Amino acid sequence: MNTEEDVDQNRLSEVVSDILKCEGFFMEHVHVFRSECLLSEKIAKDLFGITEIKCGSTMTEGSHILGSDMDMMQVSPGIVAVNEDCYFFDEKMHILKEVMDNCLPGYTRLLVHRLNPKSHFLPDIHTNTKKDGNSLYLCSEEYLKTFQNVRTKSWTFPYGNANFYSHGPCTTASMYNLKGISINTEYDMTCGIKCHSWPVAATEWIHRPRLMGWPSNDLAEKIASFPVHVMPVGDPKSDISSMQWRFAFSYAERELIWNFSDIQFQCYILLNSIFKKKIESFSPNELSGYQMKTLLFWISEEFGVQIFKKENLLRCLEICF
């Protein structure tokens, strides 16, 4: 039998869930952000030939809370990263090979396999490469500097002003004096290079057995069809950090969020809110909102979605902590 304390917690969970729903934190609302996100990406692709990936809480998840920002990755055109054993060829592309020796899982170096001499993209790409022995690698540090210089010089925003600063692989535009908006907003921009296929180590995620049924096989197969990218940021503890690139699964992560239930999503909101308002200041360089998201993915996979019930919301939050 449930104790009186259990009954009180269940009732409190229901009240908290109802409050969050009144604030717009439920999946039907998220689907509006989803549609807007996909439409804006299609417009950028169809009208300007630009591949942008919208991600982050404000733009795609509808999980805007204090401290949230807007994130966007711009995929570099004319470049592809391939596995070491891949024989992909396209004369119009710069082709780089992923070399993962001396790299922690999740990171790689990019060996220059073939550069297209006729490419109009980054005509100074040779200045972004460095030699290691007889091999030539694309330097993430130099590549990021090139991207940041281009973005800050080309940035136009007619509805306010912006200051720029670097934050990891991102160029952050801190916007202020926005017309009709009283608060300042931060917009994180980064670049990525498309991978020809998923890294071999990551294919385990696609095929591993999931005893609790989340994500479903259909959802895992759908996500497996999405491209993966590498971002210009290395392992900070590595001696070759400036030459390393980090794999990014932006499409996969947001698709998982988009397939949350209402209570999964509300648990994510509470977890992220507590992290940003109470925990982050104690360890600003150790924990991140990304880790909160990944944590909830693991909890959902290991416990199953059946624990995410309205009367169980606060208990789910306890499990996360």
mmCIF file of C-alpha atoms in Angstrom:
data_model
loop_
_atom_site.group_PDB
_atom_site.id
_atom_site.type_symbol
_atom_site.label_atom_id
_atom_site.label_comp_id
_atom_site.label_asym_id
_atom_site.label_seq_id
_atom_site.Cartn_x
_atom_site.Cartn_y
_atom_site.Cartn_z
ATOM 1 C CA MET A 1 0.000 0.000 0.000
ATOM 2 C CA ASN A 2 1.062 3.541 -0.644
ATOM 3 C CA THR A 3 1.986 5.482 2.465
ATOM 4 C CA GLU A 4 0.508 8.886 3.172
ATOM 5 C CA GLU A 5 3.826 10.378 2.099
ATOM 6 C CA ASP A 6 3.605 8.542 -1.237
ATOM 7 C CA VAL A 7 0.060 9.813 -1.779
ATOM 8 C CA ASP A 8 1.183 13.380 -1.060
ATOM 9 C CA GLN A 9 4.112 13.081 -3.476
ATOM 10 C CA ASN A 10 1.839 11.672 -6.178
ATOM 11 C CA ARG A 11 -0.596 14.532 -5.737
ATOM 12 C CA LEU A 12 2.206 17.092 -5.738
ATOM 13 C CA SER A 13 3.580 15.549 -8.940
ATOM 14 C CA GLU A 14 0.185 15.960 -10.603
ATOM 15 C CA VAL A 15 -0.030 19.601 -9.503
ATOM 16 C CA VAL A 16 3.489 20.344 -10.799
ATOM 17 C CA SER A 17 2.662 18.637 -14.093
ATOM 18 C CA ASP A 18 -0.512 20.698 -14.477
ATOM 19 C CA ILE A 19 1.416 23.925 -13.795
ATOM 20 C CA LEU A 20 4.043 23.007 -16.375
ATOM 21 C CA LYS A 21 1.339 22.244 -18.915
ATOM 22 C CA CYS A 22 -0.239 25.634 -18.300
ATOM 23 C CA GLU A 23 3.173 27.163 -19.014
ATOM 24 C CA GLY A 24 3.275 25.425 -22.408
ATOM 25 C CA PHE A 25 5.468 22.469 -21.523
ATOM 26 C CA PHE A 26 3.671 19.638 -23.313
ATOM 27 C CA MET A 27 4.369 17.834 -26.556
ATOM 28 C CA GLU A 28 1.609 19.328 -28.706
ATOM 29 C CA HIS A 29 3.282 22.687 -28.107
ATOM 30 C CA VAL A 30 6.699 21.209 -28.895
ATOM 31 C CA HIS A 31 5.366 19.988 -32.246
ATOM 32 C CA VAL A 32 4.701 23.617 -33.206
ATOM 33 C CA PHE A 33 8.395 24.387 -32.637
ATOM 34 C CA ARG A 34 9.260 21.242 -34.578
ATOM 35 C CA SER A 35 7.257 22.360 -37.615
ATOM 36 C CA GLU A 36 8.718 25.870 -37.475
ATOM 37 C CA CYS A 37 12.241 24.459 -37.187
ATOM 38 C CA LEU A 38 11.886 22.093 -40.158
ATOM 39 C CA LEU A 39 10.264 24.797 -42.282
ATOM 40 C CA SER A 40 13.034 27.330 -41.588
ATOM 41 C CA GLU A 41 15.691 24.737 -42.443
ATOM 42 C CA LYS A 42 13.929 23.947 -45.720
ATOM 43 C CA ILE A 43 13.704 27.651 -46.615
ATOM 44 C CA ALA A 44 17.435 28.108 -45.938
ATOM 45 C CA LYS A 45 18.224 25.088 -48.114
ATOM 46 C CA ASP A 46 15.838 25.858 -50.986
ATOM 47 C CA LEU A 47 16.422 29.610 -51.219
ATOM 48 C CA PHE A 48 20.057 29.979 -50.213
ATOM 49 C CA GLY A 49 21.547 26.491 -50.601
ATOM 50 C CA ILE A 50 22.588 26.527 -46.943
ATOM 51 C CA THR A 51 22.271 23.481 -44.698
ATOM 52 C CA GLU A 52 21.474 24.655 -41.185
ATOM 53 C CA ILE A 53 20.663 22.451 -38.217
ATOM 54 C CA LYS A 54 18.562 24.178 -35.590
ATOM 55 C CA CYS A 55 19.040 22.713 -32.153
ATOM 56 C CA GLY A 56 18.880 23.724 -28.522
ATOM 57 C CA SER A 57 16.072 24.417 -26.139
ATOM 58 C CA THR A 58 14.650 27.661 -27.467
ATOM 59 C CA MET A 59 14.520 26.967 -31.187
ATOM 60 C CA THR A 60 13.485 23.321 -31.462
ATOM 61 C CA GLU A 61 12.357 21.919 -28.124
ATOM 62 C CA GLY A 62 10.029 24.580 -26.799
ATOM 63 C CA SER A 63 11.854 24.221 -23.496
ATOM 64 C CA HIS A 64 12.748 27.866 -23.042
ATOM 65 C CA ILE A 65 13.760 28.539 -19.466
ATOM 66 C CA LEU A 66 15.955 31.155 -17.824
ATOM 67 C CA GLY A 67 19.477 30.711 -19.188
ATOM 68 C CA SER A 68 18.389 29.011 -22.414
ATOM 69 C CA ASP A 69 19.918 30.044 -25.699
ATOM 70 C CA MET A 70 19.401 29.427 -29.395
ATOM 71 C CA ASP A 71 21.775 27.038 -31.177
ATOM 72 C CA MET A 72 22.474 26.510 -34.841
ATOM 73 C CA MET A 73 25.044 24.503 -36.788
ATOM 74 C CA GLN A 74 25.897 25.524 -40.336
ATOM 75 C CA VAL A 75 27.136 22.575 -42.380
ATOM 76 C CA SER A 76 30.180 23.417 -44.481
ATOM 77 C CA PRO A 77 29.452 22.791 -48.176
ATOM 78 C CA GLY A 78 31.752 20.877 -50.478
ATOM 79 C CA ILE A 79 33.411 18.794 -47.734
ATOM 80 C CA VAL A 80 32.767 15.252 -46.525
ATOM 81 C CA ALA A 81 34.428 13.103 -43.840
ATOM 82 C CA VAL A 82 34.598 9.364 -44.505
ATOM 83 C CA ASN A 83 35.601 6.297 -42.503
ATOM 84 C CA GLU A 84 39.168 5.084 -43.000
ATOM 85 C CA ASP A 85 38.001 2.030 -44.945
ATOM 86 C CA CYS A 86 35.538 3.975 -47.133
ATOM 87 C CA TYR A 87 36.320 4.518 -50.813
ATOM 88 C CA PHE A 88 33.838 7.323 -51.441
ATOM 89 C CA PHE A 89 34.788 9.622 -54.316
ATOM 90 C CA ASP A 90 33.281 12.828 -55.657
ATOM 91 C CA GLU A 91 35.492 15.106 -57.702
ATOM 92 C CA LYS A 92 33.517 18.147 -56.542
ATOM 93 C CA MET A 93 34.190 17.482 -52.852
ATOM 94 C CA HIS A 94 37.054 17.906 -50.432
ATOM 95 C CA ILE A 95 37.387 14.388 -48.982
ATOM 96 C CA LEU A 96 38.755 13.858 -45.475
ATOM 97 C CA LYS A 97 39.311 10.544 -43.705
ATOM 98 C CA GLU A 98 38.473 9.990 -40.048
ATOM 99 C CA VAL A 99 41.543 8.825 -38.131
ATOM 100 C CA MET A 100 40.749 7.890 -34.541
ATOM 101 C CA ASP A 101 44.122 6.740 -33.247
ATOM 102 C CA ASN A 102 45.252 8.740 -30.197
ATOM 103 C CA CYS A 103 41.680 10.020 -29.775
ATOM 104 C CA LEU A 104 39.153 9.296 -27.048
ATOM 105 C CA PRO A 105 35.782 7.866 -28.157
ATOM 106 C CA GLY A 106 33.722 10.626 -29.724
ATOM 107 C CA TYR A 107 36.715 12.375 -31.292
ATOM 108 C CA THR A 108 38.672 11.981 -34.510
ATOM 109 C CA ARG A 109 41.317 13.652 -36.610
ATOM 110 C CA LEU A 110 40.616 14.455 -40.256
ATOM 111 C CA LEU A 111 43.265 13.288 -42.691
ATOM 112 C CA VAL A 112 43.283 15.170 -45.987
ATOM 113 C CA HIS A 113 42.540 12.503 -48.597
ATOM 114 C CA ARG A 114 41.686 14.726 -51.554
ATOM 115 C CA LEU A 115 41.211 18.455 -51.993
ATOM 116 C CA ASN A 116 39.176 19.776 -54.895
ATOM 117 C CA PRO A 117 41.360 22.451 -56.550
ATOM 118 C CA LYS A 118 38.299 24.002 -58.208
ATOM 119 C CA SER A 119 36.256 24.381 -55.037
ATOM 120 C CA HIS A 120 34.979 27.868 -54.279
ATOM 121 C CA PHE A 121 34.504 27.002 -50.618
ATOM 122 C CA LEU A 122 37.224 28.361 -48.338
ATOM 123 C CA PRO A 123 39.821 29.041 -51.048
ATOM 124 C CA ASP A 124 42.374 29.253 -48.226
ATOM 125 C CA ILE A 125 41.560 25.781 -46.899
ATOM 126 C CA HIS A 126 45.249 24.913 -47.211
ATOM 127 C CA THR A 127 45.938 27.418 -44.438
ATOM 128 C CA ASN A 128 43.685 25.316 -42.196
ATOM 129 C CA THR A 129 45.816 22.189 -42.629
ATOM 130 C CA LYS A 130 48.869 21.020 -40.722
ATOM 131 C CA LYS A 131 51.419 18.285 -41.321
ATOM 132 C CA ASP A 132 52.065 15.352 -39.021
ATOM 133 C CA GLY A 133 54.932 13.383 -40.469
ATOM 134 C CA ASN A 134 54.079 12.822 -44.114
ATOM 135 C CA SER A 135 50.344 13.257 -43.572
ATOM 136 C CA LEU A 136 48.235 16.395 -43.857
ATOM 137 C CA TYR A 137 45.355 16.986 -41.423
ATOM 138 C CA LEU A 138 42.593 19.591 -41.235
ATOM 139 C CA CYS A 139 43.217 21.640 -38.099
ATOM 140 C CA SER A 140 40.037 22.189 -36.085
ATOM 141 C CA GLU A 141 41.465 25.224 -34.292
ATOM 142 C CA GLU A 142 42.345 27.069 -37.522
ATOM 143 C CA TYR A 143 39.123 26.002 -39.211
ATOM 144 C CA LEU A 144 37.079 27.375 -36.323
ATOM 145 C CA LYS A 145 38.938 30.701 -36.468
ATOM 146 C CA THR A 146 38.108 30.990 -40.170
ATOM 147 C CA PHE A 147 34.429 30.284 -39.490
ATOM 148 C CA GLN A 148 34.288 32.770 -36.617
ATOM 149 C CA ASN A 149 35.897 35.520 -38.700
ATOM 150 C CA VAL A 150 33.416 34.964 -41.524
ATOM 151 C CA ARG A 151 30.382 34.869 -39.220
ATOM 152 C CA THR A 152 31.220 37.974 -37.218
ATOM 153 C CA LYS A 153 31.953 39.998 -40.368
ATOM 154 C CA SER A 154 28.872 38.848 -42.265
ATOM 155 C CA TRP A 155 26.399 38.984 -39.353
ATOM 156 C CA THR A 156 23.488 41.342 -39.900
ATOM 157 C CA PHE A 157 20.573 41.720 -37.503
ATOM 158 C CA PRO A 158 18.350 44.735 -38.166
ATOM 159 C CA TYR A 159 16.294 44.433 -34.970
ATOM 160 C CA GLY A 160 19.022 44.997 -32.402
ATOM 161 C CA ASN A 161 22.734 44.974 -31.585
ATOM 162 C CA ALA A 162 25.089 42.103 -30.895
ATOM 163 C CA ASN A 163 28.388 41.411 -29.154
ATOM 164 C CA PHE A 164 30.402 38.333 -30.091
ATOM 165 C CA TYR A 165 32.546 35.987 -28.057
ATOM 166 C CA SER A 166 33.851 32.453 -28.414
ATOM 167 C CA HIS A 167 32.435 29.613 -26.360
ATOM 168 C CA GLY A 168 33.964 26.222 -27.168
ATOM 169 C CA PRO A 169 33.183 25.452 -30.820
ATOM 170 C CA CYS A 170 30.539 28.184 -30.913
ATOM 171 C CA THR A 171 30.494 31.832 -31.815
ATOM 172 C CA THR A 172 28.015 33.368 -29.416
ATOM 173 C CA ALA A 173 26.105 36.466 -30.442
ATOM 174 C CA SER A 174 24.804 38.223 -27.350
ATOM 175 C CA MET A 175 21.936 40.319 -28.701
ATOM 176 C CA TYR A 176 20.603 43.392 -26.912
ATOM 177 C CA ASN A 177 18.395 46.413 -27.549
ATOM 178 C CA LEU A 178 16.022 44.084 -29.376
ATOM 179 C CA LYS A 179 12.904 45.759 -30.704
ATOM 180 C CA GLY A 180 9.856 44.613 -28.791
ATOM 181 C CA ILE A 181 11.864 42.345 -26.465
ATOM 182 C CA SER A 182 12.950 43.484 -23.024
ATOM 183 C CA ILE A 183 15.474 40.726 -22.307
ATOM 184 C CA ASN A 184 18.830 39.981 -23.921
ATOM 185 C CA THR A 185 19.181 36.823 -25.990
ATOM 186 C CA GLU A 186 22.160 34.616 -26.804
ATOM 187 C CA TYR A 187 22.498 32.856 -30.133
ATOM 188 C CA ASP A 188 25.164 30.135 -30.488
ATOM 189 C CA MET A 189 26.486 29.425 -33.971
ATOM 190 C CA THR A 190 28.946 26.744 -34.979
ATOM 191 C CA CYS A 191 30.001 24.885 -38.087
ATOM 192 C CA GLY A 192 30.117 21.221 -38.918
ATOM 193 C CA ILE A 193 31.344 18.859 -41.604
ATOM 194 C CA LYS A 194 29.030 16.100 -42.771
ATOM 195 C CA CYS A 195 30.163 12.506 -42.328
ATOM 196 C CA HIS A 196 29.535 10.051 -45.141
ATOM 197 C CA SER A 197 28.332 7.481 -42.596
ATOM 198 C CA TRP A 198 28.004 6.944 -38.861
ATOM 199 C CA PRO A 199 31.295 6.252 -37.054
ATOM 200 C CA VAL A 200 31.713 2.525 -36.511
ATOM 201 C CA ALA A 201 31.692 2.820 -32.714
ATOM 202 C CA ALA A 202 28.345 4.651 -32.779
ATOM 203 C CA THR A 203 26.539 1.929 -34.718
ATOM 204 C CA GLU A 204 26.240 0.034 -31.417
ATOM 205 C CA TRP A 205 23.576 2.537 -30.410
ATOM 206 C CA ILE A 206 21.474 1.606 -33.435
ATOM 207 C CA HIS A 207 21.544 -2.137 -32.907
ATOM 208 C CA ARG A 208 21.848 -2.705 -29.176
ATOM 209 C CA PRO A 209 18.933 -4.524 -27.474
ATOM 210 C CA ARG A 210 16.598 -2.308 -25.480
ATOM 211 C CA LEU A 211 14.759 -4.402 -22.947
ATOM 212 C CA MET A 212 12.486 -1.532 -21.891
ATOM 213 C CA GLY A 213 11.489 -0.596 -25.452
ATOM 214 C CA TRP A 214 12.748 3.000 -25.643
ATOM 215 C CA PRO A 215 13.511 4.219 -28.159
ATOM 216 C CA SER A 216 11.474 1.891 -30.325
ATOM 217 C CA ASN A 217 13.095 -0.055 -33.157
ATOM 218 C CA ASP A 218 11.260 2.128 -35.684
ATOM 219 C CA LEU A 219 12.580 5.313 -34.081
ATOM 220 C CA ALA A 220 16.132 3.925 -33.874
ATOM 221 C CA GLU A 221 15.997 2.972 -37.569
ATOM 222 C CA LYS A 222 14.722 6.422 -38.480
ATOM 223 C CA ILE A 223 17.525 8.081 -36.520
ATOM 224 C CA ALA A 224 20.077 5.773 -38.157
ATOM 225 C CA SER A 225 19.164 7.351 -41.507
ATOM 226 C CA PHE A 226 20.118 10.837 -40.268
ATOM 227 C CA PRO A 227 23.576 12.233 -41.070
ATOM 228 C CA VAL A 228 26.245 12.685 -38.419
ATOM 229 C CA HIS A 229 28.686 15.610 -38.376
ATOM 230 C CA VAL A 230 32.017 16.556 -36.858
ATOM 231 C CA MET A 231 32.506 19.871 -35.062
ATOM 232 C CA PRO A 232 35.801 21.786 -34.696
ATOM 233 C CA VAL A 233 36.518 21.060 -31.050
ATOM 234 C CA GLY A 234 38.964 18.595 -29.535
ATOM 235 C CA ASP A 235 39.421 16.817 -26.248
ATOM 236 C CA PRO A 236 40.755 19.590 -23.955
ATOM 237 C CA LYS A 237 43.019 17.106 -22.139
ATOM 238 C CA SER A 238 44.657 15.846 -25.319
ATOM 239 C CA ASP A 239 48.071 16.982 -26.542
ATOM 240 C CA ILE A 240 46.626 17.125 -30.060
ATOM 241 C CA SER A 241 43.374 18.849 -29.124
ATOM 242 C CA SER A 242 43.796 21.507 -31.830
ATOM 243 C CA MET A 243 43.794 18.763 -34.472
ATOM 244 C CA GLN A 244 40.766 16.841 -33.170
ATOM 245 C CA TRP A 245 37.111 17.030 -34.147
ATOM 246 C CA ARG A 246 34.112 15.923 -32.074
ATOM 247 C CA PHE A 247 31.267 13.874 -33.515
ATOM 248 C CA ALA A 248 27.886 15.605 -33.323
ATOM 249 C CA PHE A 249 24.547 13.772 -33.421
ATOM 250 C CA SER A 250 22.352 16.870 -33.518
ATOM 251 C CA TYR A 251 19.603 15.386 -35.696
ATOM 252 C CA ALA A 252 19.454 12.240 -33.563
ATOM 253 C CA GLU A 253 19.281 14.113 -30.257
ATOM 254 C CA ARG A 254 16.490 16.446 -31.262
ATOM 255 C CA GLU A 255 14.484 13.570 -32.784
ATOM 256 C CA LEU A 256 14.648 11.781 -29.431
ATOM 257 C CA ILE A 257 13.411 14.924 -27.684
ATOM 258 C CA TRP A 258 10.625 15.278 -30.249
ATOM 259 C CA ASN A 259 9.479 11.753 -29.387
ATOM 260 C CA PHE A 260 9.257 12.302 -25.633
ATOM 261 C CA SER A 261 5.986 11.877 -23.828
ATOM 262 C CA ASP A 262 4.557 14.863 -21.936
ATOM 263 C CA ILE A 263 6.004 13.617 -18.642
ATOM 264 C CA GLN A 264 9.430 12.818 -20.097
ATOM 265 C CA PHE A 265 9.503 16.347 -21.448
ATOM 266 C CA GLN A 266 8.364 17.888 -18.170
ATOM 267 C CA CYS A 267 10.988 15.898 -16.272
ATOM 268 C CA TYR A 268 13.584 17.277 -18.696
ATOM 269 C CA ILE A 269 12.325 20.820 -18.043
ATOM 270 C CA LEU A 270 12.567 20.395 -14.269
ATOM 271 C CA LEU A 271 15.996 18.747 -14.448
ATOM 272 C CA ASN A 272 17.390 21.450 -16.714
ATOM 273 C CA SER A 273 15.838 24.260 -14.648
ATOM 274 C CA ILE A 274 17.337 22.992 -11.401
ATOM 275 C CA PHE A 275 20.695 22.505 -13.106
ATOM 276 C CA LYS A 276 20.789 26.029 -14.559
ATOM 277 C CA LYS A 277 19.482 27.832 -11.478
ATOM 278 C CA LYS A 278 21.049 25.835 -8.642
ATOM 279 C CA ILE A 279 23.839 23.508 -9.783
ATOM 280 C CA GLU A 280 25.676 25.051 -12.734
ATOM 281 C CA SER A 281 27.292 27.845 -10.701
ATOM 282 C CA PHE A 282 28.992 25.296 -8.419
ATOM 283 C CA SER A 283 30.729 23.497 -11.313
ATOM 284 C CA PRO A 284 30.532 25.637 -14.456
ATOM 285 C CA ASN A 285 33.307 23.712 -16.213
ATOM 286 C CA GLU A 286 32.287 20.209 -15.163
ATOM 287 C CA LEU A 287 28.591 19.826 -15.983
ATOM 288 C CA SER A 288 26.438 21.046 -18.855
ATOM 289 C CA GLY A 289 22.854 21.124 -20.068
ATOM 290 C CA TYR A 290 23.898 18.631 -22.734
ATOM 291 C CA GLN A 291 24.755 16.150 -19.991
ATOM 292 C CA MET A 292 21.324 16.663 -18.417
ATOM 293 C CA LYS A 293 19.739 15.763 -21.754
ATOM 294 C CA THR A 294 21.967 12.706 -22.170
ATOM 295 C CA LEU A 295 21.160 11.637 -18.615
ATOM 296 C CA LEU A 296 17.446 11.646 -19.353
ATOM 297 C CA PHE A 297 18.044 9.617 -22.515
ATOM 298 C CA TRP A 298 19.785 6.959 -20.407
ATOM 299 C CA ILE A 299 17.091 6.965 -17.718
ATOM 300 C CA SER A 300 14.399 6.577 -20.390
ATOM 301 C CA GLU A 301 16.239 3.686 -22.029
ATOM 302 C CA GLU A 302 17.082 1.830 -18.816
ATOM 303 C CA PHE A 303 13.774 2.340 -16.951
ATOM 304 C CA GLY A 304 11.390 2.607 -19.900
ATOM 305 C CA VAL A 305 8.737 5.203 -20.584
ATOM 306 C CA GLN A 306 6.234 3.434 -18.319
ATOM 307 C CA ILE A 307 7.728 5.163 -15.259
ATOM 308 C CA PHE A 308 6.978 8.571 -16.753
ATOM 309 C CA LYS A 309 3.463 8.996 -15.425
ATOM 310 C CA LYS A 310 1.866 12.207 -14.227
ATOM 311 C CA GLU A 311 1.652 11.070 -10.615
ATOM 312 C CA ASN A 312 5.285 9.879 -10.788
ATOM 313 C CA LEU A 313 6.918 13.058 -12.147
ATOM 314 C CA LEU A 314 8.873 13.996 -9.026
ATOM 315 C CA ARG A 315 9.986 10.421 -8.499
ATOM 316 C CA CYS A 316 11.397 10.415 -12.054
ATOM 317 C CA LEU A 317 13.266 13.598 -11.200
ATOM 318 C CA GLU A 318 14.700 11.912 -8.111
ATOM 319 C CA ILE A 319 15.901 8.997 -10.244
ATOM 320 C CA CYS A 320 17.699 11.443 -12.542
ATOM 321 C CA PHE A 321 19.523 13.051 -9.627
#
